[in-house]
Amino acid sequence: MDQSARTTVPDAGGAMDLPGTAGAAAEAGLEYDEAVFAVVAMIPAGKVLSYGDIAELLGSGGPRQVGKVMGRGGSEVTWWRVIRSDGTLPAALQPVAAGHWAREATPCTEARVRMKRARWVPTEADHARIDRVAEALPVPKRRPRMI
């Protein structure tokens, strides 16, 4: 992730700085990576979303696209809060994530996060923040949010 440029992402409390690409792309709106990272930054400690949940909240992309973005995120991103819909992560990440989940009291077993208990349900205020992020994406027809 390029640390030399930062893009301001609107949120309910003013602005949130996220790593991104400056210049013409930033002026035209948010890059998809920046939008994903903005949503990830909203997930509270002890809660998780699946890759598909994030795509659904943004009304753009899909689980694989979000997964690729998360792979580019680096250590600044709370990557352990974005997992597969079955409550797991790739085997190489699982042991590191388990430490984060334990510190944050994320409901989980030794093998996976308990999605029914740990999935973050955004409030209306959170949805408003997410919608502002999604509206900054250069997507001509954003699909309606289902969650």
XYZ file of C-alpha atoms in Angstrom:
147
model
C 0.000 0.000 0.000
C 1.322 3.426 -0.946
C 1.873 5.409 2.259
C 3.011 8.574 0.493
C -0.469 9.733 -0.503
C -3.609 10.016 1.617
C -7.178 10.596 0.618
C -9.829 12.075 2.874
C -12.954 9.949 3.121
C -16.158 11.548 4.374
C -17.761 10.068 7.470
C -20.290 11.169 10.055
C -17.697 12.746 12.308
C -15.940 14.880 9.717
C -13.214 13.153 7.762
C -11.213 9.958 7.960
C -7.751 9.756 6.390
C -7.042 6.549 4.551
C -4.101 5.346 2.516
C -4.804 5.882 -1.143
C -3.872 7.368 -4.439
C -3.778 11.143 -4.742
C -4.281 13.167 -7.876
C -6.902 12.785 -10.596
C -8.262 9.495 -9.246
C -8.876 11.018 -5.822
C -10.569 14.060 -7.362
C -12.913 11.816 -9.357
C -13.996 9.943 -6.207
C -12.795 7.098 -4.073
C -10.894 4.113 -5.318
C -12.583 0.812 -4.420
C -9.697 -0.066 -2.068
C -10.203 3.162 -0.117
C -13.935 2.515 0.226
C -13.336 -1.017 1.502
C -10.758 0.225 4.025
C -13.169 2.956 5.186
C -15.835 0.343 5.949
C -13.291 -1.940 7.640
C -12.212 0.979 9.852
C -15.815 1.268 11.095
C -16.041 -2.339 12.348
C -15.858 -2.228 16.154
C -13.434 -4.365 18.139
C -14.875 -7.812 18.830
C -17.054 -7.719 15.705
C -16.487 -8.981 12.157
C -17.900 -8.792 8.658
C -17.476 -11.215 5.810
C -15.897 -10.188 2.525
C -19.366 -10.419 0.968
C -20.903 -8.272 3.711
C -18.546 -5.424 2.835
C -19.305 -5.695 -0.886
C -23.012 -5.710 -0.045
C -22.737 -2.648 2.198
C -20.893 -0.768 -0.540
C -23.353 -1.947 -3.193
C -20.389 -2.748 -5.427
C -17.970 -5.582 -6.095
C -18.125 -8.996 -4.516
C -16.403 -11.162 -1.914
C -13.401 -11.954 -4.107
C -12.830 -8.312 -4.965
C -12.971 -7.348 -1.274
C -10.597 -10.232 -0.471
C -8.081 -8.938 -3.001
C -8.317 -5.458 -1.514
C -7.747 -6.842 1.981
C -4.659 -8.658 0.695
C -3.223 -5.278 -0.310
C -4.138 -3.649 3.008
C -1.037 -4.180 5.053
C -0.733 -4.071 8.809
C -2.534 -0.719 9.272
C -5.856 -2.367 8.402
C -7.797 -4.381 10.989
C -7.777 -7.320 8.564
C -8.764 -9.892 11.233
C -12.219 -8.293 11.364
C -12.921 -9.255 7.737
C -13.280 -12.979 7.267
C -14.923 -15.663 5.151
C -18.655 -16.160 5.599
C -17.959 -19.480 7.361
C -16.013 -17.631 10.089
C -12.520 -18.599 8.951
C -9.486 -17.014 7.343
C -6.788 -18.619 5.184
C -4.780 -21.128 7.283
C -1.656 -18.932 7.320
C -3.575 -16.009 8.857
C -5.703 -17.958 11.325
C -3.108 -18.183 14.169
C -2.277 -14.471 14.021
C -5.955 -13.526 13.830
C -6.731 -15.768 16.824
C -4.556 -13.538 19.007
C -6.426 -10.428 17.857
C -9.793 -12.139 18.378
C -8.799 -13.160 21.922
C -7.688 -9.587 22.808
C -10.917 -8.133 21.391
C -13.159 -10.824 22.947
C -14.509 -11.813 19.537
C -16.894 -14.780 19.932
C -15.064 -17.748 18.426
C -14.033 -21.366 18.789
C -10.504 -22.670 18.205
C -11.290 -23.077 14.507
C -13.513 -20.133 13.590
C -15.394 -17.007 14.541
C -19.021 -17.545 15.517
C -20.541 -15.441 12.782
C -24.055 -15.277 14.246
C -22.727 -13.706 17.440
C -19.783 -11.741 16.052
C -21.206 -10.240 12.846
C -21.393 -6.467 13.105
C -24.845 -5.040 12.479
C -24.417 -1.380 11.531
C -26.754 1.157 13.113
C -28.653 3.640 10.965
C -25.907 6.199 11.678
C -23.281 3.657 10.568
C -25.277 2.947 7.401
C -25.389 6.684 6.685
C -21.568 6.850 6.998
C -21.163 3.772 4.776
C -23.567 5.232 2.213
C -21.507 8.446 2.045
C -18.386 6.366 1.397
C -20.186 4.293 -1.255
C -21.567 7.395 -2.967
C -17.979 8.590 -3.503
C -17.223 5.502 -5.604
C -17.183 6.044 -9.363
C -19.826 3.333 -9.884
C -22.522 4.453 -12.334
C -25.336 2.319 -10.903
C -24.767 1.237 -7.358
C -26.987 -1.684 -6.429
C -29.296 -1.205 -3.428
C -28.011 -2.370 -0.051
C -29.525 -5.662 1.162
C -28.156 -5.673 4.728
